[in-house]
CSV table of C-alpha atoms in Angstrom, one decimal:
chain,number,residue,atom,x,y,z
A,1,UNK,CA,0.0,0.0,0.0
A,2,UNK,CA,1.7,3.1,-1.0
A,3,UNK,CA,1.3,6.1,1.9
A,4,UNK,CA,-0.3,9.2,1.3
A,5,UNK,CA,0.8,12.6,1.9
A,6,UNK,CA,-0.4,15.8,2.2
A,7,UNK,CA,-2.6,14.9,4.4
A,8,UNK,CA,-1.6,18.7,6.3
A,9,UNK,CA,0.9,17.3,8.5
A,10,UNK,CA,3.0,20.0,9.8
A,11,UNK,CA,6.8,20.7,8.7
A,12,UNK,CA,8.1,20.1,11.9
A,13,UNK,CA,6.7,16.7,12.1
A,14,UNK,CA,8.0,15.5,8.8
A,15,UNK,CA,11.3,16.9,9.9
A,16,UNK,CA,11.7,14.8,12.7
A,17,UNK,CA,10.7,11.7,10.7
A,18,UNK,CA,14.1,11.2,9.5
A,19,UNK,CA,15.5,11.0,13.4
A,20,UNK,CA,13.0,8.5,13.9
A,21,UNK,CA,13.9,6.5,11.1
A,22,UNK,CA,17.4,6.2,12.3
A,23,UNK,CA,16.9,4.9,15.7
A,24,UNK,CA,14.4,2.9,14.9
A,25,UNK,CA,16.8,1.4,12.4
A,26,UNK,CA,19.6,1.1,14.9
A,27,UNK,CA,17.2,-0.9,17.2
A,28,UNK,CA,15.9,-3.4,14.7
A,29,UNK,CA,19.8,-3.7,13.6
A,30,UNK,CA,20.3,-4.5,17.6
A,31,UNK,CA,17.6,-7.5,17.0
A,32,UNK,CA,15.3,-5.1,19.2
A,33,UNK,CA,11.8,-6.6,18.7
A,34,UNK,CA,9.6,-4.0,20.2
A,35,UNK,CA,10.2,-0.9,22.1
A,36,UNK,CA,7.5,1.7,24.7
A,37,UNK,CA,7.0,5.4,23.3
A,38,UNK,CA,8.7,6.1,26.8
A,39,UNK,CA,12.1,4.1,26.5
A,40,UNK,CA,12.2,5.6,22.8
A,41,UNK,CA,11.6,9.4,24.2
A,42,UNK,CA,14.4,8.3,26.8
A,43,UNK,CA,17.0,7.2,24.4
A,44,UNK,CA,16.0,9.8,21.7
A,45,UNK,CA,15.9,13.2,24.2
A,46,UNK,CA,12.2,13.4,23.3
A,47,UNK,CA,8.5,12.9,25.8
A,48,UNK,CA,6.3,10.0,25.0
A,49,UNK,CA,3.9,11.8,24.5
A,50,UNK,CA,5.6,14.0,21.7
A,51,UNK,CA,6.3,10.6,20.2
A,52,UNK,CA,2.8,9.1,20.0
A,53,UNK,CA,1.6,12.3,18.5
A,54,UNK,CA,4.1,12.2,16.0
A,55,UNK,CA,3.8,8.8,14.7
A,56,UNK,CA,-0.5,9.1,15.6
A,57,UNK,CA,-0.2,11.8,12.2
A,58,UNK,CA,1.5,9.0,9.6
A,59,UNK,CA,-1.7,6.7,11.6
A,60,UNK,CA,0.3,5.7,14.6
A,61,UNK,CA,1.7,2.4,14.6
A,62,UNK,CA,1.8,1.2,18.2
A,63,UNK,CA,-0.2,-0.8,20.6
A,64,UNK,CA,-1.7,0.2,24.4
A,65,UNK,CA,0.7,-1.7,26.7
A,66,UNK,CA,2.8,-3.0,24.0
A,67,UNK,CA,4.3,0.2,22.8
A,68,UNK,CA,5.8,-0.5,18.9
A,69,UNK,CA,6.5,-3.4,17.0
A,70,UNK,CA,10.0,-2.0,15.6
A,71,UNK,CA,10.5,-4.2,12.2
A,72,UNK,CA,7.3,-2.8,11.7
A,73,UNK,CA,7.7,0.7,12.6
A,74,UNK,CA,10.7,1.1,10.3
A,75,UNK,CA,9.2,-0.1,7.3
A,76,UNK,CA,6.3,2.3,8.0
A,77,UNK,CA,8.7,5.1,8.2
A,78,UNK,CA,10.7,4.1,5.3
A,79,UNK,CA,7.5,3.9,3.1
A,80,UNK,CA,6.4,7.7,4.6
A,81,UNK,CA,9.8,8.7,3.2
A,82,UNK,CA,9.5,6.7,0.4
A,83,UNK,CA,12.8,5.2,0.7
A,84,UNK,CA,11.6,2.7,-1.0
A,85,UNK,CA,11.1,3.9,-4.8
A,86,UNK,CA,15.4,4.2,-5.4
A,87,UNK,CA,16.0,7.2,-6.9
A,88,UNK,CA,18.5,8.6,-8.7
A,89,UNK,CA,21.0,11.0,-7.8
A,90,UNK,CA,24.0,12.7,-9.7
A,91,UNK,CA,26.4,15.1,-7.8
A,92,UNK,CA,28.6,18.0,-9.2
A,93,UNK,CA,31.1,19.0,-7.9
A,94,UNK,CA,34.1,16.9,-7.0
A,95,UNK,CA,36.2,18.6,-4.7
A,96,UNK,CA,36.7,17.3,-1.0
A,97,UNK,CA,33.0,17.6,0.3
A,98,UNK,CA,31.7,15.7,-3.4
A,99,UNK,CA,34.3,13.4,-2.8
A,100,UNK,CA,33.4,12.6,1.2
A,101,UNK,CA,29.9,12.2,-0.4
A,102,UNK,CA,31.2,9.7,-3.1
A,103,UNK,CA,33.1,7.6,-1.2
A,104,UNK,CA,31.4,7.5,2.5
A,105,UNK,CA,27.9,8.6,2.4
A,106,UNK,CA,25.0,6.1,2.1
A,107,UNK,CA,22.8,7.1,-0.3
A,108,UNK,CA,20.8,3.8,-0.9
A,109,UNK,CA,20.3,4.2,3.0
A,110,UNK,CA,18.5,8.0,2.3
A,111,UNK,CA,16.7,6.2,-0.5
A,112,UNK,CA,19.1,7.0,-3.5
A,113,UNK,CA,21.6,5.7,-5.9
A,114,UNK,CA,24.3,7.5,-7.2
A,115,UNK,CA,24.6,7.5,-10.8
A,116,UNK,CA,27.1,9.6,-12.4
A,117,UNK,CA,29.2,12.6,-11.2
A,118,UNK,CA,30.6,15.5,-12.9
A,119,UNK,CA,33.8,18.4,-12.6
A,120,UNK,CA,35.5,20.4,-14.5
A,121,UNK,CA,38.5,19.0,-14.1
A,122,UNK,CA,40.5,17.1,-16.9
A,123,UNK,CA,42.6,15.0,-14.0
A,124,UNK,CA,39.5,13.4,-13.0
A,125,UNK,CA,37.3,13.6,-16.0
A,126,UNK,CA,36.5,10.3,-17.5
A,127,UNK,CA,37.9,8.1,-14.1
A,128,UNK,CA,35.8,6.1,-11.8
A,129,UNK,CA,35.2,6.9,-8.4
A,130,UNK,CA,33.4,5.0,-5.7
A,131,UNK,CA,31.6,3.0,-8.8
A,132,UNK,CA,30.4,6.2,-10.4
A,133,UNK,CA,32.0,7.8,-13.5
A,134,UNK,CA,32.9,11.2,-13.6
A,135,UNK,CA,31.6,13.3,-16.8
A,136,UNK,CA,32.8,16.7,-17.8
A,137,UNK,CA,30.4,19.0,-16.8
A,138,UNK,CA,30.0,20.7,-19.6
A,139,UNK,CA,27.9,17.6,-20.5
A,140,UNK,CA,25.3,17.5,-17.7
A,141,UNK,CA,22.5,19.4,-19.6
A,142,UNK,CA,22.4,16.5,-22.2
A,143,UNK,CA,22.8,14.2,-19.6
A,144,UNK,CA,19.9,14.8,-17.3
A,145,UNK,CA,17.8,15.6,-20.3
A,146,UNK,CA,18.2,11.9,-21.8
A,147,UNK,CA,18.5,10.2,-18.3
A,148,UNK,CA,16.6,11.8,-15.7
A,149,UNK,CA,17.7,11.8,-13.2
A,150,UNK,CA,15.3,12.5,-10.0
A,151,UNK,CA,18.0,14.8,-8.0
A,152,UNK,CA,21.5,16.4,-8.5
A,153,UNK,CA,23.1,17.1,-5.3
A,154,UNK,CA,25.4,20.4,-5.2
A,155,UNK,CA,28.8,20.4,-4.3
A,156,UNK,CA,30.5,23.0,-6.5
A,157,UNK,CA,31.4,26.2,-5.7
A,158,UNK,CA,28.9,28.8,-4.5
A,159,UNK,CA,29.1,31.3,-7.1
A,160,UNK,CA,28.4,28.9,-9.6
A,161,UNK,CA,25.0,27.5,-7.7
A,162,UNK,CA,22.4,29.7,-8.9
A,163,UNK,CA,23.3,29.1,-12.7
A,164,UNK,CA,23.1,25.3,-12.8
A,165,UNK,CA,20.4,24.9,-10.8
A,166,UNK,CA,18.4,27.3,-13.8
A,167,UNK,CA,20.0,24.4,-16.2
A,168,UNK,CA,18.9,21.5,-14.3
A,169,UNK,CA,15.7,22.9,-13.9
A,170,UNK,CA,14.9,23.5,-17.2
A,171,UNK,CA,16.0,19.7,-18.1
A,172,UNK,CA,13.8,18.5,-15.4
A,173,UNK,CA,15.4,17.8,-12.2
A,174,UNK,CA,12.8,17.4,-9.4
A,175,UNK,CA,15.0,18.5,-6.2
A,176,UNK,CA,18.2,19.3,-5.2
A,177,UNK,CA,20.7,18.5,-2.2
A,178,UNK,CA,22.2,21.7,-2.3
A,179,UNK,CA,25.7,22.1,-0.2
A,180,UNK,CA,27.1,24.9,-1.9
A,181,UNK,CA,26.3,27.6,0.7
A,182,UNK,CA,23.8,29.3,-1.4
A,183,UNK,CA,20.4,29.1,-0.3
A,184,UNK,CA,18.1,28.1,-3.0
A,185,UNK,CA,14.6,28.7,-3.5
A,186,UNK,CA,13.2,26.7,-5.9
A,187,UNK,CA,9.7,25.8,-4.2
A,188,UNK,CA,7.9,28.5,-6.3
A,189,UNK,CA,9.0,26.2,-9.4
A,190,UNK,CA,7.4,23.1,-7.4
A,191,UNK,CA,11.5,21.7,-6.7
A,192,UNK,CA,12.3,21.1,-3.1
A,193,UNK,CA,15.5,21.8,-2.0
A,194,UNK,CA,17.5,21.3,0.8
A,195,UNK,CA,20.0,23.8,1.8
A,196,UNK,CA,22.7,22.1,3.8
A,197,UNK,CA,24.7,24.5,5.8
A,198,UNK,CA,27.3,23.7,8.4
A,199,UNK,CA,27.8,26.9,9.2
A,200,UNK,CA,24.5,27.3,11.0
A,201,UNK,CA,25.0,24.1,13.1
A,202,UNK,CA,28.6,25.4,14.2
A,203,UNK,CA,27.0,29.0,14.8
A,204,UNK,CA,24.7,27.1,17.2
A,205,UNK,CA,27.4,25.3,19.1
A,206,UNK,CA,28.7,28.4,19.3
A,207,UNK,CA,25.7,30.2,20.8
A,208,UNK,CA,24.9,27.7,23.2
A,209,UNK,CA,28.8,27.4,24.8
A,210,UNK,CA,28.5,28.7,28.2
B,1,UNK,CA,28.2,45.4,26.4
B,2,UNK,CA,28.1,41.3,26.5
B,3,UNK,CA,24.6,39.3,25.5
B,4,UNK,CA,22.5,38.1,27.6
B,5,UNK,CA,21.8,35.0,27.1
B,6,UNK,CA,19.0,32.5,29.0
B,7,UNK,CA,16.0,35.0,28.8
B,8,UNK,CA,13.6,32.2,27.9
B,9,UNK,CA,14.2,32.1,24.5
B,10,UNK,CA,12.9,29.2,22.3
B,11,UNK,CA,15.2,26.4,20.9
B,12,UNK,CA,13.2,27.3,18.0
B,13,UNK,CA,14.1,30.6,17.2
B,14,UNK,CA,17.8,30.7,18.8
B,15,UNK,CA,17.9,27.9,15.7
B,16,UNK,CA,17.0,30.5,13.5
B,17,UNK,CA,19.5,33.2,14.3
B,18,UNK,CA,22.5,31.6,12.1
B,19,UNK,CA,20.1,32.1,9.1
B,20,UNK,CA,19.6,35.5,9.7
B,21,UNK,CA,22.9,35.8,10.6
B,22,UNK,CA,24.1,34.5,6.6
B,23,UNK,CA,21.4,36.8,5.0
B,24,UNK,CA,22.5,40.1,6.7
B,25,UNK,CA,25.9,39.7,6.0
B,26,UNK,CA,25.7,38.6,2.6
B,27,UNK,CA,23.7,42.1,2.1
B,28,UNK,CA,26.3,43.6,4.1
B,29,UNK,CA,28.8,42.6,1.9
B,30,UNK,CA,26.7,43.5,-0.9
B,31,UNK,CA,26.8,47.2,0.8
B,32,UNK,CA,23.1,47.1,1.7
B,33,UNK,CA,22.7,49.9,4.1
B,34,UNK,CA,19.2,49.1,5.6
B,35,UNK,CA,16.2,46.8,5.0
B,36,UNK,CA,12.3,46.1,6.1
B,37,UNK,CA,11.5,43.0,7.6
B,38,UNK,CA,9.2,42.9,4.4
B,39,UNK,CA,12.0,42.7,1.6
B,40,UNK,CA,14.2,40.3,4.5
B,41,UNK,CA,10.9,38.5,4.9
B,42,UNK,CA,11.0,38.3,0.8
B,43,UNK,CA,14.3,37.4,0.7
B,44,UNK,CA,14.2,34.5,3.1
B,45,UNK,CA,10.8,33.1,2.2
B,46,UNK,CA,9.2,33.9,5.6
B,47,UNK,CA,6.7,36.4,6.8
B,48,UNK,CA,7.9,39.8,8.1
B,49,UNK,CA,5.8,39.4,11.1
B,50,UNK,CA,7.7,36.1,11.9
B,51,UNK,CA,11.0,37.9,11.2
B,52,UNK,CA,9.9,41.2,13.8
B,53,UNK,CA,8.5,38.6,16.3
B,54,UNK,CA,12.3,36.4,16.3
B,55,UNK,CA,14.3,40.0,16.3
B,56,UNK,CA,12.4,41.3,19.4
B,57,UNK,CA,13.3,38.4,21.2
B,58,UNK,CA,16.4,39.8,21.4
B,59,UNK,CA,15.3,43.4,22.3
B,60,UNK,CA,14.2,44.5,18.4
B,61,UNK,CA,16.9,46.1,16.4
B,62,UNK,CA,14.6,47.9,14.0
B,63,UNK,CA,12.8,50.9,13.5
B,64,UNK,CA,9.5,51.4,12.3
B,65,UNK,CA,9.1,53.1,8.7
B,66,UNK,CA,13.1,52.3,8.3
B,67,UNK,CA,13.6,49.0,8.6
B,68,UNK,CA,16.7,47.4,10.1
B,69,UNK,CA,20.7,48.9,9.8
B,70,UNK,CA,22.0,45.7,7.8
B,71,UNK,CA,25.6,46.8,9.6
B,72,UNK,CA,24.3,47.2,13.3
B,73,UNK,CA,22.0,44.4,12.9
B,74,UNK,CA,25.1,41.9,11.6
B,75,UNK,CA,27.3,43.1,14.7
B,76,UNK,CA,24.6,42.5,17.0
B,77,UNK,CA,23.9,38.7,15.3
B,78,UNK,CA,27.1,38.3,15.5
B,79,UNK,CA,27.4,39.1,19.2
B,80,UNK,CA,24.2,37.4,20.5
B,81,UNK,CA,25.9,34.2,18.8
B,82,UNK,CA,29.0,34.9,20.3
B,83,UNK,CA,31.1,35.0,17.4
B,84,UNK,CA,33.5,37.7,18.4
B,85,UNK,CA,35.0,35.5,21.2
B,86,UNK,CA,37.0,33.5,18.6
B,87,UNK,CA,37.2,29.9,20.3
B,88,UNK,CA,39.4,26.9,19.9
B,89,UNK,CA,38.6,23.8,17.9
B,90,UNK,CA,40.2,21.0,17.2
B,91,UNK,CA,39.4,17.9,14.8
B,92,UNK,CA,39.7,14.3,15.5
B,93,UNK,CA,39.7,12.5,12.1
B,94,UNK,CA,41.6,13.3,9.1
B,95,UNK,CA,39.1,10.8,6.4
B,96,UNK,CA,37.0,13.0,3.5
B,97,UNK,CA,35.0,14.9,5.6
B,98,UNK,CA,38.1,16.1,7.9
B,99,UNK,CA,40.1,17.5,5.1
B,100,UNK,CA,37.0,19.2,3.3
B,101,UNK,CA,36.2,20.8,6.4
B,102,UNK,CA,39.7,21.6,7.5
B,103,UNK,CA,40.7,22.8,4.0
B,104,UNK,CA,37.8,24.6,2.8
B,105,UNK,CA,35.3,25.6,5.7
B,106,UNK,CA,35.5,29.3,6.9
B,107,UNK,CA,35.4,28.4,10.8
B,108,UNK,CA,36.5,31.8,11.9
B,109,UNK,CA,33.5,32.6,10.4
B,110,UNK,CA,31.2,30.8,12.8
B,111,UNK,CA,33.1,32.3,15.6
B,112,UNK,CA,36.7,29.7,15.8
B,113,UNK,CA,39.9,29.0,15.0
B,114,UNK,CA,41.1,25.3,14.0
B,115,UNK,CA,44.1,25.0,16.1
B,116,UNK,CA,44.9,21.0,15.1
B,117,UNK,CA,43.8,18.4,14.0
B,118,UNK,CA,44.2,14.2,15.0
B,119,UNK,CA,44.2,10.8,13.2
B,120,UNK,CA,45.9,7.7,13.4
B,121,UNK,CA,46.9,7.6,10.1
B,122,UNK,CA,51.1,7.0,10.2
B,123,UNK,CA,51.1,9.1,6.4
B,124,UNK,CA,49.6,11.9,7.7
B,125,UNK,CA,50.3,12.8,11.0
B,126,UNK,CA,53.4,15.0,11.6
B,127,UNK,CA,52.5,16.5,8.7
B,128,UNK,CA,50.3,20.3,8.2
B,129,UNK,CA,47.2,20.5,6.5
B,130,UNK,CA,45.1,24.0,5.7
B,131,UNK,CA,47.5,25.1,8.5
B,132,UNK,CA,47.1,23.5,11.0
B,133,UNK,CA,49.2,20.4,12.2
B,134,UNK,CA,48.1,16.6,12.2
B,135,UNK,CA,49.0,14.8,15.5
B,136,UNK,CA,49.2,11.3,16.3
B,137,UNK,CA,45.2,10.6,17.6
B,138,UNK,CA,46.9,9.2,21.0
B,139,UNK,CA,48.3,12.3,22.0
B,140,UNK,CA,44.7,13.8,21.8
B,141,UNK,CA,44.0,13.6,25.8
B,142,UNK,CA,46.9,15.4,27.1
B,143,UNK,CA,46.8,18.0,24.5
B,144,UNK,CA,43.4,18.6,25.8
B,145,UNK,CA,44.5,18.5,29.2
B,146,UNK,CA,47.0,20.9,28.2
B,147,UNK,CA,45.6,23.7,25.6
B,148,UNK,CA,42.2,23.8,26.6
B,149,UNK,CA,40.5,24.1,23.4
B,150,UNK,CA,36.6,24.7,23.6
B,151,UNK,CA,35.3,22.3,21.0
B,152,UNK,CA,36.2,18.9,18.9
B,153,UNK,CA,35.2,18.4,15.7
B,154,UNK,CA,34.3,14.6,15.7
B,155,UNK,CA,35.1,13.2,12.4
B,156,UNK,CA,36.1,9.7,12.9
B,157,UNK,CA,34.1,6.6,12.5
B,158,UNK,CA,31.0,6.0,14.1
B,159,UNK,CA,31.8,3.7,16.6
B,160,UNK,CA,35.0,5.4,17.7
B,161,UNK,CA,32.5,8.1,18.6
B,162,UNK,CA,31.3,7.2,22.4
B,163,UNK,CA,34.8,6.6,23.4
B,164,UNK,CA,36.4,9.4,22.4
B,165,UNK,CA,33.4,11.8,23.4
B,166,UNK,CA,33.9,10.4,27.1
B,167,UNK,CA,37.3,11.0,27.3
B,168,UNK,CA,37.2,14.6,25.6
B,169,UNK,CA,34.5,15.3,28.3
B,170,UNK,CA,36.5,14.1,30.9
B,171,UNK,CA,39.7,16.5,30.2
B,172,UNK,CA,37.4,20.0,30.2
B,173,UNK,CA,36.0,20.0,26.6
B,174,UNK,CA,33.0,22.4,26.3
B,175,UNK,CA,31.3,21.0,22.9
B,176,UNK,CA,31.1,19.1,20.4
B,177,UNK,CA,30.3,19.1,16.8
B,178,UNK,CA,29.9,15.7,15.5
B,179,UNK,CA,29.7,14.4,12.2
B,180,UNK,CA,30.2,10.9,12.9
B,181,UNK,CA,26.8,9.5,12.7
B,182,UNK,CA,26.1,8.9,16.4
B,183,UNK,CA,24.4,10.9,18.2
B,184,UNK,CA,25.8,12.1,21.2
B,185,UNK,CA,23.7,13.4,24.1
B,186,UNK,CA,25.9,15.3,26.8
B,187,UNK,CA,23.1,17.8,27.5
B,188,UNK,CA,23.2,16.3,31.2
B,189,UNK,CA,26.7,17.1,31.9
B,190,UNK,CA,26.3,20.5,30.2
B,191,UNK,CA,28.0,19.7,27.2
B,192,UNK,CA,26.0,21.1,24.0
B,193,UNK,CA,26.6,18.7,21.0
B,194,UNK,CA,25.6,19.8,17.6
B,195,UNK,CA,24.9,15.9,16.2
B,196,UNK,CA,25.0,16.3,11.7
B,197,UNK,CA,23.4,14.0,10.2
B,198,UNK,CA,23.6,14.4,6.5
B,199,UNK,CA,21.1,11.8,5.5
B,200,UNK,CA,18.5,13.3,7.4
B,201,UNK,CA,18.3,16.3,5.1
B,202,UNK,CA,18.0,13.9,1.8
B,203,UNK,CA,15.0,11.5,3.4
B,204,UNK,CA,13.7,14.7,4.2
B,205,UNK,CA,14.1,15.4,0.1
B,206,UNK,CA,13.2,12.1,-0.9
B,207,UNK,CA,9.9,12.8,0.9
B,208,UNK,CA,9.4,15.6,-0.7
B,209,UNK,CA,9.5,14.6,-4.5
B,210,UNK,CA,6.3,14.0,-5.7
């Protein structure tokens, strides 16, 4: 049964999905069969309560005085997320943070796979890194135009954000994973992004040292 | 005069503050002289009665039929962060995401210097990198001990994470800004953690393709 959304759930909630998702993960990798809402709100920093109202907007998947079934759970949240339906994802930009992303993130874990990459560098043009190719970027229009893919994730340099996300809009990307320091607002267009930036998570570190 | 801090202020908007913080700058830098909390509002895709309500939080730094002084409002951001008191970091883990963050992220920017960095990789340590030297990883504790730095940039492998985190806490570190998948919860000693999880902003993107 495929999961509906917009069904007016609120941001915030569908932020916190995510978090979820991962400990709920870890659990059922620890052979954890079922688990309260309290001991999750105890290992997760959260209340029970905000945990049950959470999960009570995707339907709520637990059971009075048995709290959740956690194989269960996690293939509820992966379907919300639509982990599921593998995507794919190209990334340009191949400098150290596309190269981090090549060789150690998970992307089938986030529900994508990584299909090509692409630079503008000759050295690296036309080699194979962590399975993918690297193209020359001058070739990405007629590349996502004849294999669409579903998202390009953004790892080049700032200034030259704004001008390739116009491109791979026009050839039909449908979101991007954008790391390049320059917010992008492409929800107008109907293209979610997501602006990654350390900065703010460092400023907040930052803020909250006594 | 010094910030305030602890006047009730939500978790929620204090998260805010680095955004705003990254938008009047970069119209600072642009030599924006003032602004309404309607073109910011524009700007930042929020409203300008959200933006009013965060700024008075912190006592309101605009005036009405002017708008905000982009300069007096950045030093003030920058001061209610804490930015100007230019803390030491250091960085345990030299892999992909180290390097990228040691060689190309501005931390002086989010208010500290890198003053070294630690691995336990034989080719690298002894040598300098972005500026800063690499040291063997077991000499981590007593330079702690020793130089007193504020926070540790965790960028070593997952399950090194705990172990390290309890030891750092133990010799007088005062956060920690962790990359390394695990999140940390030190909230109860009075250690703030900022825990990154990359792959919870792309499920948040794969939810949000239609």
């Amino acid at each position: 049964m495929e999961y509906q959304k917009d069904k007016g759930i609120s941001q915030a909630v569908i932020n916190r999905i995510p978090r979820y998702y991962r400990y709920i993960q870890d659990l059922k990798n620890q052979n954890v069969m079922r688990i309260s809402s309290k001991e999750l709100a105890a290992t997760m920093g959260l209340t029970a309560s905000q945990i049950r109202q959470d999960l009570n907007c995707f339907g709520g998947f637990g059971q009075q005085g048995y709290g959740y079934n956690v194989e269960k759970l996690c293939e509820e949240l992966a379907q919300i997320l639509g982990l599921h339906r593998d995507r794919k994802a190209i990334i340009i930009g191949v400098g150290n943070i596309g190269r981090a992303l090549i060789k150690n993130f998970n992307f089938p874990g986030s529900g994508f796979t990584l299909v090509c990459g692409f630079d503008a560098n000759p050295d690296i043009i036309g080699k194979k890194l962590g399975g993918i190719e690297i193209q020359d970027i001058s070739r990405v229009e007629d590349y996502v135009r004849k294999n669409k893919p579903d998202i390009a994730v953004l790892t080049l340099p700032r200034t030259a954000a704004p001008d390739i996300a116009k491109l791979l809009v026009k050839e039909g990307i449908r979101g991007l994973w954008n790391f390049t320091g320059e917010d992008l607002h492409l929800e107008g267009l109907g293209i979610p992004v997501e602006n990654v930036h350390f900065s703010d998570s460092l400023m907040t570190l930052c803020y909250r040292i006594d």
